[in-house]
Coordinates of C-alpha atoms in Angstrom, one line a residue:
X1 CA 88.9 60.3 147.6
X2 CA 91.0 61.9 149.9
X3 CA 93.9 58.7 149.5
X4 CA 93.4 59.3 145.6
X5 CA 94.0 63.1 146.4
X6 CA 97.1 62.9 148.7
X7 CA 98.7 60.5 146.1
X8 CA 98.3 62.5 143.2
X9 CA 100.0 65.3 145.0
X10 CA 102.9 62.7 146.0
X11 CA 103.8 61.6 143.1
X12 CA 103.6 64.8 141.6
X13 CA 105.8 66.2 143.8
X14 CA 108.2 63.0 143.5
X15 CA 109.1 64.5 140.1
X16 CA 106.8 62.3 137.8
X17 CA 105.2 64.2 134.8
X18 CA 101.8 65.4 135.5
X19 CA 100.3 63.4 132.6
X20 CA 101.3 60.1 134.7
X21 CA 100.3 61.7 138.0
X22 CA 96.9 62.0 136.2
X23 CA 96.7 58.4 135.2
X24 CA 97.9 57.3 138.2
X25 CA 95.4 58.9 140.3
X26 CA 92.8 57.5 138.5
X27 CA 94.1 53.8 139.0
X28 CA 94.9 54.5 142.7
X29 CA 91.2 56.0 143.2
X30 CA 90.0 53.0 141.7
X31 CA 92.1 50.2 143.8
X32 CA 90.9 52.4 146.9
X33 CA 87.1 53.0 146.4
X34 CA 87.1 49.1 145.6
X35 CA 86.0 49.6 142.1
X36 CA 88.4 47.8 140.0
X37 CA 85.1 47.0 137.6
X38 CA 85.8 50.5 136.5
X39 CA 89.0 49.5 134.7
X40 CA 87.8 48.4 131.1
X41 CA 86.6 51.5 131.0
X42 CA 89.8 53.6 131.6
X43 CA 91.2 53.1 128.1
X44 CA 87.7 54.1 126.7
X45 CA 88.0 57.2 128.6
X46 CA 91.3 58.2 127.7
X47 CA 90.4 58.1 124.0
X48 CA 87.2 59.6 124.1
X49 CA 89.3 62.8 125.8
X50 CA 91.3 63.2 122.7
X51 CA 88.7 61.9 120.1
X52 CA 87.5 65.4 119.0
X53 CA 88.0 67.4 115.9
X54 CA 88.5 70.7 117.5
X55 CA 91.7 69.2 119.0
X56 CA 93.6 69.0 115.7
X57 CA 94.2 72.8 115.8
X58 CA 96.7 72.2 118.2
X59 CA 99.6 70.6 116.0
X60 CA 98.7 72.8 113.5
X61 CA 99.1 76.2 115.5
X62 CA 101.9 74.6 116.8
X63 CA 103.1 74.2 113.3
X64 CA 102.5 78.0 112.3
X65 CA 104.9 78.7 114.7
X66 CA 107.8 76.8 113.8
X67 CA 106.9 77.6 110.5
X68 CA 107.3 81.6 111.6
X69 CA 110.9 81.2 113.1
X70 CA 112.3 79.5 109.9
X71 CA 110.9 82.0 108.1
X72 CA 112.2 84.8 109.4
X73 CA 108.8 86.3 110.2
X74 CA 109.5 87.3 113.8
X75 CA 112.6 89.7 112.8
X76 CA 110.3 91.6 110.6
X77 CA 107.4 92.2 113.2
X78 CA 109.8 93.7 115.6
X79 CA 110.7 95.9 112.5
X80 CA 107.0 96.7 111.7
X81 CA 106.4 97.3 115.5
X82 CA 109.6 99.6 115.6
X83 CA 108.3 101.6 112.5
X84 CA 105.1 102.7 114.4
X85 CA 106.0 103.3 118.2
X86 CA 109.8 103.0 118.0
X87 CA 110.7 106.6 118.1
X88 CA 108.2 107.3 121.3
X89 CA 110.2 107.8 125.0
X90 CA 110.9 104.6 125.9
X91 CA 110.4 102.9 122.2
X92 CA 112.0 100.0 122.4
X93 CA 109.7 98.8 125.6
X94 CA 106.8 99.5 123.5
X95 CA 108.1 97.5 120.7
X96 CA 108.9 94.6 122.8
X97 CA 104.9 94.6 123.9
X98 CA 103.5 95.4 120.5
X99 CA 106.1 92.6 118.5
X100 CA 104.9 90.5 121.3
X101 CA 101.2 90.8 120.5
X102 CA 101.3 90.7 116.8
X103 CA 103.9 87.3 117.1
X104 CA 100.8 86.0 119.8
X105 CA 98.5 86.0 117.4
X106 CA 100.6 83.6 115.2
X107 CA 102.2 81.6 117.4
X108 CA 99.9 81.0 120.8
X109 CA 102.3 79.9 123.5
X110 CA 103.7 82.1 126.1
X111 CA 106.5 80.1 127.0
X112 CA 107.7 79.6 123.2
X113 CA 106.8 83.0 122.7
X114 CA 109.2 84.5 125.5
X115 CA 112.1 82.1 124.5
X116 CA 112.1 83.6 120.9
X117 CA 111.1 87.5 121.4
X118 CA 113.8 87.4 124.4
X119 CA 116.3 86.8 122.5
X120 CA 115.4 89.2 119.9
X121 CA 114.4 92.3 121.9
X122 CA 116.6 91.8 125.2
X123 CA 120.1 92.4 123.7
X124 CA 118.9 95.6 121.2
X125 CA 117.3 97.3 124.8
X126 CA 120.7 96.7 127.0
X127 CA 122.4 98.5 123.8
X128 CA 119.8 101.1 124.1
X129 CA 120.7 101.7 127.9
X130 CA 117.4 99.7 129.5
X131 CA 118.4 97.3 132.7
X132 CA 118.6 94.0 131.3
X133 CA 116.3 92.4 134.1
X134 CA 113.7 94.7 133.2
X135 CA 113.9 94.2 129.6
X136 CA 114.0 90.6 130.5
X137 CA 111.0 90.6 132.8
X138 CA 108.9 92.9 130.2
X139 CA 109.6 90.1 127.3
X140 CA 108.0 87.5 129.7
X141 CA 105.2 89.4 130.2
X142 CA 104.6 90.5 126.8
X143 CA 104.8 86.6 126.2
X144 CA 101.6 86.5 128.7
X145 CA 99.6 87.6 125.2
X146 CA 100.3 84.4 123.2
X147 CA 97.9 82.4 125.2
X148 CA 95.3 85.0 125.1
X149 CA 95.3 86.2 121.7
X150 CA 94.6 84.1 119.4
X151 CA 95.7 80.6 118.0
X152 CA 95.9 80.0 121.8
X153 CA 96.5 76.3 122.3
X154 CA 95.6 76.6 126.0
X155 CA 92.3 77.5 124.6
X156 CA 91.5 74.4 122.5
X157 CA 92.3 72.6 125.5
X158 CA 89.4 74.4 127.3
X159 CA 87.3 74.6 124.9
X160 CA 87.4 70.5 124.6
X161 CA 87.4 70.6 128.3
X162 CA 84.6 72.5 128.8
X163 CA 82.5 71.3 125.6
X164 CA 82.1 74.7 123.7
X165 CA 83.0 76.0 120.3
X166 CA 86.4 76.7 119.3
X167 CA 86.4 79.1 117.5
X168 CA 84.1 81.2 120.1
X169 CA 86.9 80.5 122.8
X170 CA 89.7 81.8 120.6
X171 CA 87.5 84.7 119.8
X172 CA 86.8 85.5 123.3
X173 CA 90.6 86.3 124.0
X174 CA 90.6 88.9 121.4
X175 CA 89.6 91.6 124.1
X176 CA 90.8 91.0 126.7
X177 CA 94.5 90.5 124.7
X178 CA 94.2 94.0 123.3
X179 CA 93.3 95.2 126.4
X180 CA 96.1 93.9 128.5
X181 CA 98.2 95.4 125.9
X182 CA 96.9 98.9 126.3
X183 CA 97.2 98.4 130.0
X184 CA 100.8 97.5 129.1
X185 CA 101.2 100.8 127.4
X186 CA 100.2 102.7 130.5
X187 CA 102.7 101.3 132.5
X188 CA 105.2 101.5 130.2
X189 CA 104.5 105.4 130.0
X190 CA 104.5 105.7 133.4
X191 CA 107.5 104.2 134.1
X192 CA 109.5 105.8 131.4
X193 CA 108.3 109.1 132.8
X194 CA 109.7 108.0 136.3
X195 CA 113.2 106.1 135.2
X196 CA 113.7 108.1 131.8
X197 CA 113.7 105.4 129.2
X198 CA 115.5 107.0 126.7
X199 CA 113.6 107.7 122.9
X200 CA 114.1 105.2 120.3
X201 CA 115.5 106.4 117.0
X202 CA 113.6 108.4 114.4
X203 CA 112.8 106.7 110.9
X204 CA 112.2 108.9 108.4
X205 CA 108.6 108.7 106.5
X206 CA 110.5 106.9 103.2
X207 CA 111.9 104.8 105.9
X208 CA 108.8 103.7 107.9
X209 CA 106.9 103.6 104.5
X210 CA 109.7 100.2 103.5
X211 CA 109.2 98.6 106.8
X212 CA 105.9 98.1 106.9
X213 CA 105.8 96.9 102.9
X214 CA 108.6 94.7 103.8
X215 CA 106.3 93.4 106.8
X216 CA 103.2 93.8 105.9
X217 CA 102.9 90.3 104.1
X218 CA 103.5 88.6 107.5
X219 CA 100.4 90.3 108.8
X220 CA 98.3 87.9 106.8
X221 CA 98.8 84.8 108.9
X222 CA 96.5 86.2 111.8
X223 CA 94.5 88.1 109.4
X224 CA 93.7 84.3 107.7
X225 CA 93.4 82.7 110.9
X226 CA 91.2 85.3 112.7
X227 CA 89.2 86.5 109.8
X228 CA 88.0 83.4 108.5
X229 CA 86.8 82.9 112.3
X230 CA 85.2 86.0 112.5
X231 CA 84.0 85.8 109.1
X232 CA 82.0 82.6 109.6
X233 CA 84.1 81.2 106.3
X234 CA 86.1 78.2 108.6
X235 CA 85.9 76.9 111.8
X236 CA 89.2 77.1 114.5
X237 CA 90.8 73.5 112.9
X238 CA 90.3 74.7 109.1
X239 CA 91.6 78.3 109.9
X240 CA 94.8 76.8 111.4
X241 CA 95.2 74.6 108.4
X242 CA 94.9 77.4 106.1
X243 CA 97.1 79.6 108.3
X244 CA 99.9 77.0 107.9
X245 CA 99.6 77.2 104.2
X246 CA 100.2 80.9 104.2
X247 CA 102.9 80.8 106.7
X248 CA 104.9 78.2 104.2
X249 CA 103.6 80.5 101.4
X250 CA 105.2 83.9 103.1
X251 CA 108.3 82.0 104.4
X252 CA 109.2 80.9 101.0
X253 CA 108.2 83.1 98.5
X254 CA 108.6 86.8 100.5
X255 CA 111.4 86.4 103.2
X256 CA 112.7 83.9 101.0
X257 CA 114.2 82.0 104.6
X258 CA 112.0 79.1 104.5
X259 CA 113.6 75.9 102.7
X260 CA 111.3 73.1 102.1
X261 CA 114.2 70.9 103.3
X262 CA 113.2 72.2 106.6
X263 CA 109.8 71.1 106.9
X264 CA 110.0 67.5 108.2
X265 CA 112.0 68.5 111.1
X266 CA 109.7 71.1 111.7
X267 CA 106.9 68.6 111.5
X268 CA 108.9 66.4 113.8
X269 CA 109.0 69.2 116.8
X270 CA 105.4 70.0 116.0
X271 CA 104.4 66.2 116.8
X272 CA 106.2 65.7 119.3
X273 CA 105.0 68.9 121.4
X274 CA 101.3 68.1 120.1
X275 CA 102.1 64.7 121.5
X276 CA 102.4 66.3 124.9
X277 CA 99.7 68.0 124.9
X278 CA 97.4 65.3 123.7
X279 CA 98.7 63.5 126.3
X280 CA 98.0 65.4 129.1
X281 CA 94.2 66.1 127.6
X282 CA 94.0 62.4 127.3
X283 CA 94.7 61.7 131.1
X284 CA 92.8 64.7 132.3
X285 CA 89.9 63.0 131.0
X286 CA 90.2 59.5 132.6
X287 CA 90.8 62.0 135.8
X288 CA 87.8 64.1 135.4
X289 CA 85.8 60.9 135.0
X290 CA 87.0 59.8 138.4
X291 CA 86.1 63.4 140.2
X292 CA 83.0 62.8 139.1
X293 CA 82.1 59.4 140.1
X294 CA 83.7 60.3 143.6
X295 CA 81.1 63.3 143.4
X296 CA 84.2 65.6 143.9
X297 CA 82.9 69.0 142.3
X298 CA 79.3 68.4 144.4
X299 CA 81.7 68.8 147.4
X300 CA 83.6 71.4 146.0
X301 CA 80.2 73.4 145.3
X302 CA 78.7 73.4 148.5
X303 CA 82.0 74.7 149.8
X304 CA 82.4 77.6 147.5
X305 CA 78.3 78.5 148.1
X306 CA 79.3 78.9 151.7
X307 CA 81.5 81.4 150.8
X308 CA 80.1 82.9 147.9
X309 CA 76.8 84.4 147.2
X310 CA 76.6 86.0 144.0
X311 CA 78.6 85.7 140.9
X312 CA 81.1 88.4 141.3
X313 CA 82.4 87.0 144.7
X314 CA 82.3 83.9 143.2
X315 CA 84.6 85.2 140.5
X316 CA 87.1 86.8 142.5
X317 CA 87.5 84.1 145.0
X318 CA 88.4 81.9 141.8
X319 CA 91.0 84.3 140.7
X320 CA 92.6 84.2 144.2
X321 CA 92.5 79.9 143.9
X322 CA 94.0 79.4 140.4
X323 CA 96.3 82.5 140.7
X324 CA 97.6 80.4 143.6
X325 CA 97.9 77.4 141.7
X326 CA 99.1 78.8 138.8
X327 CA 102.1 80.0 140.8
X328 CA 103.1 76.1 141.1
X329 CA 101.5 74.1 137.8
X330 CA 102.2 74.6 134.4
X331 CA 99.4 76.7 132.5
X332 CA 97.7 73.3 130.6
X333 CA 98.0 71.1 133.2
X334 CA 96.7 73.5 135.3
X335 CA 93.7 74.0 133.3
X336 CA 93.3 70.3 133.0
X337 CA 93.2 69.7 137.1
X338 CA 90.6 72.7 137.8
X339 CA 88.4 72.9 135.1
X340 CA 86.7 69.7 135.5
X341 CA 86.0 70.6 139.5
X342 CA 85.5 74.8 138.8
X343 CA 83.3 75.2 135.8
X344 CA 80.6 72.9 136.5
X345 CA 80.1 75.1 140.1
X346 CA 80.5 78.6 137.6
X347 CA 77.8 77.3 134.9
X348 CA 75.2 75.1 137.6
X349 CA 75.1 77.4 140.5
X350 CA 76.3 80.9 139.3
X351 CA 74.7 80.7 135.6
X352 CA 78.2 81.9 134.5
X353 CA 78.8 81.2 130.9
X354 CA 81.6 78.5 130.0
X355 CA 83.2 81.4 127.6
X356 CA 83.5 84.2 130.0
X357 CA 84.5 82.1 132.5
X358 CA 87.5 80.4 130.1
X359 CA 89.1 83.4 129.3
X360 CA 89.4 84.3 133.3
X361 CA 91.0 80.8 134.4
X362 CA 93.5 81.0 130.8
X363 CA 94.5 84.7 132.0
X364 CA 94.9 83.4 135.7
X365 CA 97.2 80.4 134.8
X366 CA 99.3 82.3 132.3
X367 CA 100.0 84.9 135.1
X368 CA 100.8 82.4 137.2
X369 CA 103.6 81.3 134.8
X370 CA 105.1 84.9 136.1
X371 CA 104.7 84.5 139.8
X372 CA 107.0 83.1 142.4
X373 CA 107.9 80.4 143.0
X374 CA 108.0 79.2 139.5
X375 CA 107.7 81.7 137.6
X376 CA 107.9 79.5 134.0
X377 CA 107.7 82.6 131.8
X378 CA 110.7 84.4 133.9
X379 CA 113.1 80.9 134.3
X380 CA 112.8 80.8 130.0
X381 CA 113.8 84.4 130.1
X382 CA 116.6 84.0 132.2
X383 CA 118.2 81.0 130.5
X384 CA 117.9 82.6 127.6
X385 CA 119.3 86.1 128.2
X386 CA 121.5 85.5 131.7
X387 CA 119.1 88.1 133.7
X388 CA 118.2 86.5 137.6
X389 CA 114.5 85.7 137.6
X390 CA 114.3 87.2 141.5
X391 CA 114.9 90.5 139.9
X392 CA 112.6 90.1 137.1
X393 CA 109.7 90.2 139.1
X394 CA 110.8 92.9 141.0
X395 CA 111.8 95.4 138.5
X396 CA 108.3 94.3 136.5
X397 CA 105.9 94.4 139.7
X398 CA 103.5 97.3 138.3
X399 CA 102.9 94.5 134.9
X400 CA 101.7 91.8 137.6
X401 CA 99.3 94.4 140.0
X402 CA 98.0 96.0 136.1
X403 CA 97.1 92.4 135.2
X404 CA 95.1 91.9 138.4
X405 CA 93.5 94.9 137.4
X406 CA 92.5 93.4 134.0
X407 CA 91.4 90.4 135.9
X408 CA 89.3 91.9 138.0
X409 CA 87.8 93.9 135.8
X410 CA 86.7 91.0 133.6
X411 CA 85.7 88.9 136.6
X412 CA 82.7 92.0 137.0
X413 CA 82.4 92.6 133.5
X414 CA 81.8 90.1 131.1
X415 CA 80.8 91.1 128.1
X416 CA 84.8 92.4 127.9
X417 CA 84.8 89.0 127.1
X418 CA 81.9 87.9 124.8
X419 CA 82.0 91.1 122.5
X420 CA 83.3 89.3 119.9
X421 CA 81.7 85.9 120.5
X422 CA 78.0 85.3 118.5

């Protein structure tokens, strides 16, 4: 296992897409362990990985959101989010965190999410007087809440992964999203106190009042999606279909941006990301097949019990692994190379449930996607707006020590995630 191991980490770092590395491995693990009988059963494998129903919510999340930016939806929820905290002491940082979280809950990927809101909120705060590093880093951390908040494609994922519901997955982020964006707040607060953001302008009442009937119509793509959830009237994959409907609905009829001219090439960019993604779920699973025929998460167990004795520990020693892996591997391939070795140990040996313990590896990969050395999130910002990722971090390091708060927090509580869950 150890050959299969050391390869997969070659290649990977020989530049080869992680998808392929994934294949690969299993092949090489097979030619090594002299169990080349294995091999009519790879293609088997990699189809039974993507042969599940909850996976087609993916494309169609993914199709909400392009649906959203050629509507002009996004434009209006920074409006809606400037009408309620715009006018507070350092307004236009709270806007940039609130827009972020009501645009998570329709679109569900932090890096898409980032390369939109940044250019959007970045240029309006260097106007306002706010460093544009800062107001760069803050837009990648308020793009930290698409993949928590639900749609959250890294959550399907998981939930396939780990053989759990959907819809109980995407309803576990709900939380812990709305949290993190209160503990946003508080930093935001803090700092503005200390660097004096300066105020954001007053709307009058008549003027509020038309911004959020102008908006408000937007709202009802996350209240479809999550409300049929939570209202037992469709599963996750239904929701999404729905939701797409009322995206195209809102897009054309109220904003009015939305041409139906428009839709096949926004069909196209939805396949072929959804194509990506199946991809890498369909490898993971010929890969997970092989760690467990070469008894790799037994090994991996016995380890960790060594080290960890109760649940808790075992919790926080996790958040220090994936944090650290995060830092280097995307967020879904990342999910796809330690789920199949992590959550067995977390449900077998620590009785932790597959939920709980889902919403704790998502919000450790996503903030490893603001972390040196690659530091996704921040490398998206940066292209997009000119600020130097370096600085980013630096300028936002009280987001990144309040999210290990959160972390931590839900590592010893878990009911913060399963409030919501049935």
């Amino acid at each position: 296992m150890a050959l299969t191991v050391g390869a997969f980490f070659g290649i990977m770092l020989a530049g080869v897409p992680i998808a392929l590395c994934l294949c690969l491995g299993a092949l090489i693990y097979m030619a090594a362990a002299g169990n080349m009988q294995l091999l009519p059963n790879y293609p088997l494998q990699m189809f039974g990985g993507v042969d599940s129903y909850g996976l087609i919510a993916i494309p169609l999340f993914i199709l909400i959101g392009e649906i959203m930016n050629g509507g002009g939806i996004t434009r209006r929820i920074v409006d809606l989010a400037m009408a309620f905290v715009g006018s507070l002491k350092g307004g236009l940082a709270y806007v940039n965190i609130l827009a972020n979280m009501f645009v998570s809950s329709i679109l569900g990927s932090a890096t898409a999410q980032v390369a939109i809101m940044a250019q959007v909120m970045v240029p309006e705060m260097e106007r306002k007087g706010y460093d544009k590093d800062f107001a760069a880093g803050l837009t990648a951390y308020g793009g930290m809440l698409g993949p928590i908040i639900p749609p959250s494609v890294m959550f399907v994922v998981y939930a396939v992964l780990a053989q759990v519901s959907v819809s109980d997955m995407l309803m576990s982020g709900i939380v812990p999203g709305v949290l993190l964006t209160l503990l946003f707040f508080l930093v935001i607060a803090g700092m503005g106190f200390v660097y004096n953001y300066p105020a954001g302008d007053k709307l009058s009442l008549r003027e509020r009042v038309k911004i959020v009937l102008g908006a408000a119509p937007t709202l009802l793509i996350p209240i479809v999606i999550v409300g049929s959830i939570l209202g037992g009237f469709a599963n996750a994959t239904e929701a999404a279909a729905v939701g797409s409907v009322a995206a195209a609905l809102i897009g054309c009829y109220w904003t009015k941006e939305l041409k139906f001219k428009q839709m096949p090439q926004m069909m196209l960019r939805a396949g072929v990301y959804s194509a990506i993604v199946l991809f890498l779920v369909a490898a993971a699973a010929v890969f997970s097949w092989v760690l467990v025929y070469g008894k790799v998460p037994q090994a991996v167990a016995a380890s960790i019990q060594a080290i960890a004795k109760d649940p808790v520990t075992f919790m926080l020693l996790v958040n220090v692994i994936l944090l650290v892996i995060g830092t280097v591997i995307d967020g879904i391939p990342g999910l796809i190379m330690t789920v199949p070795i992590l959550l067995p140990i977390a449900a077998e040996v620590y009785n932790i449930d597959p939920r709980h313990f889902g919403v704790v590896v998502v919000i450790n990969l996503v903030l490893g996607l603001l972390s040196p050395p690659v530091g996704l999130c921040f490398f998206v910002a940066a292209a997009v707006t000119g600020a130097k990722p370096g600085r980013m971090f630096m300028v936002t390091l009280p987001f990144f020590i309040i999210s290990c708060v959160l972390l931590v927090l839900l590592s010893i509580y878990p009911w913060l995630s399963l409030a919501l869950v049935k």
